[in-house]
Amino acid sequence: MMEKNYICVLAGIFICLSCSTRDKQSAREQHLDVLEKSHVVALSTAKMRAVDDELVLNGTVACDESLLRKIFVPCTGRVNGLRVEVGDRVSAGQQLAVVHSEEAADYRKGLNEADAEIRLAQRDYRMQCDMHQSGMASDKDVAAARERVLVANAERQRLHEVASINGYGLRSDAVLTSPISGYVIDKHIYNDSYVSEQTNDDPAIEIADLRRVWVIADVYESDIAKVHPHAAVRVTTMAYPDEVFFGRVDKVYSVLDSESKTMKVRVCLDNPKGLLKPGMFASVHVRLSGSGQPLCAVPSSAVIFENGHDYVMVKQNPHEYRRREVKVVHTAGGYSYLSAGLLPDEKVVSKNALLYFNSTENE
């Protein structure tokens, strides 16, 4: 019997020690949990804000046409030495391709003939001057010789300018060079391909400077009256969800698409980092005029939606947070506007609020 009592006493002591250890471990875990949450959450203060309304448009990033250059092949011939592909960055003056051409050879021949004519004209002019001094040539003969030199130089200059415009090199070829620094966005020629008069309507290479881009967005007919030139906008993309690009409506196109019944608007954006690429999908948030009375507003990231209701996590004291149901009446510009549930200057969790949400009770 005494042995049984002794075993019971030992069991009780073990249970007590286990409970105490678990309590200490639980307290330690709670303390670590609080410390961990304090590093990953952020607080925001509810403020009264005028309700900002906005219109969200679907758009596409496009090149700024003032920073776009289209390079045409100036003659017929065979392409060789093509050194770039779509997406490559090029510098101003960089050689892109060479076109071996009979037309370029004809211009080179014309330049050589012009040089020969200049030499002959200059020799004749010197001879006429010498003969004039000895009385064997008249003033008219000297003037004619001088005129021949001027005409020959003028023809040489004309051919040189034509060759320069068309990119004709020192041999029987045309050299395509980049007029600006930028990116190759389109290309219609290939090595060893032949460019004829029938296939030379489209630009051979298109180069765009992407330091500034356009966003072309569609406005439905019912919303046309809401969008005006110079309206402030913010642009977001799927590629960079955390990046916001700010700008203004640069142009409103006053023509509707007969099929989609939409009108296009243009937003001009600076793109110093080159993040925005032509063809990229974008959402254009057009800010409209404020309406109604100011409402209590919090960052939209602070609002948690569950079972058909909206909640925020309100800070009660340095170590206590409670969920509170709120009434969201409008969301725009990254803010949620509330008609009930929260007072100005109350602090709410605006980052990772879900960490606290499931462990608290309704107020």
XYZ file of C-alpha atoms in Angstrom:
363
model
C 0.000 0.000 0.000
C 2.789 2.438 0.906
C 4.472 1.622 -2.380
C 1.278 2.552 -4.271
C 1.013 5.880 -2.412
C 4.634 6.595 -3.198
C 4.033 5.958 -6.899
C 0.968 8.253 -6.854
C 2.978 11.035 -5.231
C 5.741 10.713 -7.839
C 3.146 10.754 -10.637
C 1.581 13.923 -9.209
C 4.959 15.643 -8.982
C 5.742 14.645 -12.556
C 2.391 15.973 -13.784
C 2.916 19.282 -11.964
C 6.409 19.633 -13.402
C 5.090 18.843 -16.883
C 2.303 21.426 -16.561
C 4.751 24.038 -15.319
C 7.115 23.276 -18.210
C 4.269 23.495 -20.719
C 3.092 26.807 -19.228
C 6.602 28.244 -19.448
C 6.986 26.945 -22.986
C 3.594 28.374 -23.964
C 4.461 31.754 -22.484
C 7.798 31.699 -24.267
C 6.099 30.833 -27.584
C 3.559 33.621 -27.061
C 6.367 36.069 -26.343
C 8.264 34.967 -29.437
C 5.029 35.158 -31.448
C 4.520 38.760 -30.330
C 8.095 39.637 -31.195
C 7.762 37.981 -34.594
C 4.505 39.774 -35.365
C 5.954 43.118 -34.324
C 8.542 42.816 -37.092
C 6.138 41.923 -39.921
C 3.128 44.133 -39.199
C 2.639 47.864 -39.606
C 0.178 50.282 -38.069
C -1.746 53.105 -39.720
C -3.897 55.834 -38.212
C -7.460 56.309 -39.414
C -7.930 59.780 -40.898
C -10.777 61.816 -42.289
C -10.349 62.078 -46.089
C -12.397 63.517 -48.905
C -13.791 60.643 -50.931
C -11.723 60.201 -54.088
C -13.548 58.574 -56.956
C -11.632 56.957 -59.793
C -12.234 55.260 -63.095
C -10.190 52.158 -63.897
C -9.322 51.685 -67.577
C -7.595 48.839 -69.402
C -4.553 49.962 -71.343
C -1.429 48.872 -73.172
C 2.084 50.285 -73.016
C 3.253 51.705 -76.358
C 6.293 53.564 -77.668
C 6.333 57.327 -77.572
C 6.219 58.006 -81.314
C 8.413 61.082 -80.945
C 11.170 58.738 -79.676
C 10.580 56.061 -82.342
C 12.694 55.695 -85.480
C 11.867 53.523 -88.509
C 14.793 52.537 -90.714
C 14.087 51.735 -94.375
C 16.398 50.033 -96.851
C 17.224 52.810 -99.362
C 17.732 50.485 -102.332
C 17.204 46.997 -103.631
C 19.810 44.390 -102.854
C 20.911 41.499 -100.683
C 21.109 41.879 -96.891
C 24.285 40.834 -95.139
C 25.995 41.535 -91.828
C 22.758 41.867 -89.825
C 23.917 42.116 -86.215
C 20.813 42.782 -84.125
C 17.670 41.007 -83.013
C 14.403 42.228 -81.542
C 14.984 43.319 -77.938
C 18.648 44.252 -78.390
C 19.858 47.621 -77.159
C 21.713 49.705 -79.754
C 23.635 52.980 -79.650
C 23.338 55.976 -81.946
C 25.543 55.458 -85.011
C 25.882 51.700 -84.477
C 26.009 49.631 -87.672
C 22.986 47.362 -87.960
C 23.269 45.715 -91.376
C 24.789 46.029 -94.861
C 22.846 45.835 -98.149
C 24.857 44.929 -101.258
C 23.176 46.862 -104.052
C 23.589 47.712 -107.734
C 22.059 51.120 -107.029
C 24.742 51.816 -104.432
C 27.360 50.782 -106.971
C 25.883 53.223 -109.494
C 26.125 56.057 -106.994
C 29.697 55.089 -106.175
C 30.459 55.130 -109.904
C 28.839 58.564 -110.186
C 30.993 59.864 -107.343
C 34.136 58.580 -109.016
C 33.115 60.187 -112.302
C 32.381 63.465 -110.502
C 35.841 63.396 -108.925
C 37.376 62.846 -112.373
C 35.345 65.703 -113.839
C 36.510 68.011 -111.043
C 40.149 67.171 -111.767
C 39.700 67.843 -115.486
C 37.827 71.093 -114.848
C 40.474 72.349 -112.428
C 43.273 71.489 -114.921
C 41.448 73.302 -117.714
C 40.852 76.311 -115.494
C 44.553 76.572 -114.603
C 45.472 76.263 -118.242
C 43.013 78.984 -119.273
C 44.405 81.264 -116.564
C 47.959 80.737 -117.839
C 46.889 81.341 -121.432
C 44.992 84.477 -120.370
C 48.160 85.934 -118.884
C 49.970 85.427 -122.181
C 47.076 86.843 -124.181
C 46.117 83.532 -125.763
C 42.718 83.198 -123.931
C 39.948 85.701 -123.404
C 38.116 86.598 -120.219
C 35.168 84.605 -121.553
C 37.281 81.465 -121.799
C 38.503 81.859 -118.189
C 34.950 82.455 -116.924
C 33.717 79.350 -118.747
C 36.493 77.250 -117.233
C 35.682 78.601 -113.774
C 31.991 77.790 -114.298
C 32.880 74.221 -115.262
C 34.768 73.780 -111.971
C 31.791 75.115 -109.979
C 29.335 72.814 -111.779
C 31.572 69.773 -111.243
C 31.917 70.531 -107.514
C 28.173 71.040 -107.190
C 27.465 67.680 -108.840
C 30.001 65.972 -106.570
C 28.352 67.546 -103.524
C 24.895 66.445 -104.687
C 25.984 62.848 -105.173
C 27.769 62.878 -101.826
C 24.627 64.086 -100.047
C 22.476 61.469 -101.798
C 24.944 58.754 -100.790
C 24.992 60.050 -97.231
C 21.183 60.120 -96.983
C 20.907 56.561 -98.310
C 23.795 55.237 -96.255
C 25.913 54.209 -99.237
C 29.365 53.159 -98.132
C 32.730 53.289 -99.842
C 31.951 50.070 -101.703
C 28.855 49.032 -103.677
C 26.654 48.727 -100.617
C 24.324 50.622 -98.279
C 25.056 50.621 -94.561
C 22.098 50.744 -92.140
C 22.979 52.560 -88.910
C 20.946 53.413 -85.828
C 19.949 57.099 -85.661
C 19.279 56.956 -81.907
C 20.116 54.926 -78.827
C 17.328 52.576 -77.814
C 15.884 49.098 -78.267
C 15.061 47.156 -81.419
C 11.304 46.603 -81.216
C 10.668 45.225 -84.719
C 12.658 43.773 -87.617
C 11.644 42.694 -91.130
C 14.982 41.823 -92.755
C 17.233 38.794 -92.388
C 20.712 37.812 -93.455
C 20.946 36.677 -97.096
C 17.417 37.897 -97.833
C 16.805 40.015 -100.948
C 15.025 43.360 -100.746
C 13.122 44.219 -103.923
C 10.873 47.105 -104.850
C 7.853 44.934 -104.062
C 9.077 43.962 -100.577
C 10.503 47.312 -99.496
C 7.349 49.064 -98.296
C 7.725 48.241 -94.592
C 10.525 49.561 -92.365
C 13.434 47.164 -92.102
C 14.113 47.896 -88.418
C 12.299 49.932 -85.772
C 14.155 51.388 -82.797
C 12.530 53.013 -79.766
C 13.969 55.059 -76.944
C 12.042 53.786 -73.907
C 12.998 56.516 -71.449
C 9.463 57.807 -72.025
C 6.447 55.700 -73.059
C 2.753 56.015 -73.764
C -0.089 54.069 -72.187
C -3.074 53.852 -74.541
C -6.292 53.066 -72.655
C -9.897 52.455 -73.731
C -12.805 54.470 -72.312
C -16.325 53.126 -72.700
C -18.879 55.437 -74.241
C -20.747 55.768 -70.944
C -17.611 57.108 -69.207
C -16.368 59.540 -71.875
C -17.738 62.600 -70.064
C -15.732 61.699 -66.945
C -12.274 61.813 -68.569
C -10.593 65.109 -69.424
C -7.106 66.131 -70.590
C -4.575 66.662 -67.764
C -6.561 64.448 -65.346
C -4.235 62.857 -62.769
C -3.731 59.120 -63.172
C -1.772 56.306 -61.599
C -0.775 53.273 -63.621
C -0.184 49.740 -62.344
C 0.977 46.623 -64.168
C 0.775 42.881 -63.643
C 4.533 42.628 -64.100
C 5.328 45.039 -61.245
C 2.384 44.923 -58.791
C 4.281 46.949 -56.161
C 5.284 49.734 -58.579
C 2.964 52.692 -59.168
C 3.585 55.094 -62.062
C 2.067 58.564 -61.828
C 1.139 60.786 -64.748
C -1.649 62.700 -66.438
C -3.952 62.203 -69.388
C -1.921 63.576 -72.274
C -4.479 63.298 -75.072
C -8.119 62.321 -75.556
C -8.840 60.872 -79.008
C -12.224 62.195 -80.147
C -13.050 59.158 -82.290
C -14.995 56.084 -81.176
C -14.246 52.577 -82.334
C -17.346 51.466 -84.228
C -17.121 47.890 -82.943
C -16.056 48.198 -79.306
C -17.749 51.587 -78.733
C -14.694 52.808 -76.879
C -12.572 55.931 -77.178
C -8.843 55.953 -76.605
C -6.932 58.179 -74.213
C -3.177 58.562 -73.971
C -1.045 58.832 -70.853
C 2.594 59.904 -71.155
C 4.896 58.396 -68.504
C 8.566 58.835 -67.710
C 10.308 55.454 -67.714
C 13.843 56.076 -66.394
C 14.340 52.484 -65.192
C 12.995 50.970 -68.392
C 10.454 48.855 -66.500
C 7.581 49.588 -68.869
C 7.850 47.622 -72.120
C 5.823 48.053 -75.332
C 2.869 45.672 -75.390
C 2.692 45.327 -71.602
C -0.820 45.320 -70.099
C -1.575 48.183 -67.704
C -4.416 49.405 -65.497
C -4.990 53.146 -65.661
C -6.662 54.649 -62.585
C -8.077 58.042 -63.548
C -8.784 60.278 -60.576
C -12.168 61.981 -60.735
C -13.436 64.890 -58.653
C -14.166 64.284 -54.960
C -17.792 63.795 -53.943
C -19.776 63.865 -50.696
C -18.631 64.513 -47.119
C -15.203 63.416 -45.851
C -15.191 59.926 -44.365
C -12.922 58.015 -42.036
C -10.389 56.220 -44.216
C -7.771 53.515 -43.711
C -5.386 51.789 -46.143
C -7.234 49.103 -48.078
C -4.658 46.570 -46.888
C -6.039 46.986 -43.346
C -9.508 45.680 -44.278
C -10.193 41.944 -43.944
C -13.239 40.441 -45.655
C -14.780 37.358 -44.036
C -18.236 35.763 -44.309
C -19.742 38.778 -46.036
C -18.415 41.303 -43.492
C -15.451 43.694 -43.381
C -13.142 43.907 -40.361
C -10.083 45.820 -39.193
C -7.652 44.986 -36.414
C -7.717 47.854 -33.903
C -4.871 48.451 -31.451
C -6.252 48.580 -27.893
C -2.933 48.861 -26.031
C 0.717 48.026 -26.775
C 0.049 44.278 -26.499
C -3.619 43.896 -27.432
C -5.410 44.016 -30.766
C -9.082 43.355 -31.412
C -11.060 42.752 -34.532
C -13.836 45.210 -35.263
C -16.478 45.121 -37.953
C -16.614 48.188 -40.204
C -18.809 49.431 -43.027
C -16.860 50.056 -46.251
C -18.715 52.348 -48.646
C -15.998 53.132 -51.195
C -12.511 52.020 -52.175
C -10.202 54.111 -54.334
C -6.582 55.158 -54.537
C -5.429 52.504 -52.074
C -7.848 53.649 -49.343
C -11.099 52.236 -47.986
C -13.669 54.789 -46.842
C -15.772 53.785 -43.838
C -19.227 54.966 -42.782
C -19.240 53.106 -39.450
C -17.100 51.031 -37.081
C -14.024 53.215 -36.638
C -13.177 56.669 -35.344
C -10.466 59.052 -36.584
C -7.041 58.673 -34.952
C -7.609 55.038 -33.996
C -4.729 52.812 -35.021
C -5.237 49.727 -37.164
C -2.935 47.011 -38.492
C -2.313 47.853 -42.154
C 0.204 45.124 -43.028
C -0.296 41.386 -42.415
C -3.423 42.040 -40.348
C -4.420 38.413 -40.873
C -1.699 37.376 -38.406
C -3.839 38.799 -35.593
C -7.289 38.300 -37.068
C -7.853 34.610 -36.340
C -6.610 34.809 -32.738
C -8.937 37.594 -31.574
C -12.610 37.990 -30.743
C -15.185 40.514 -31.903
C -15.356 43.653 -29.818
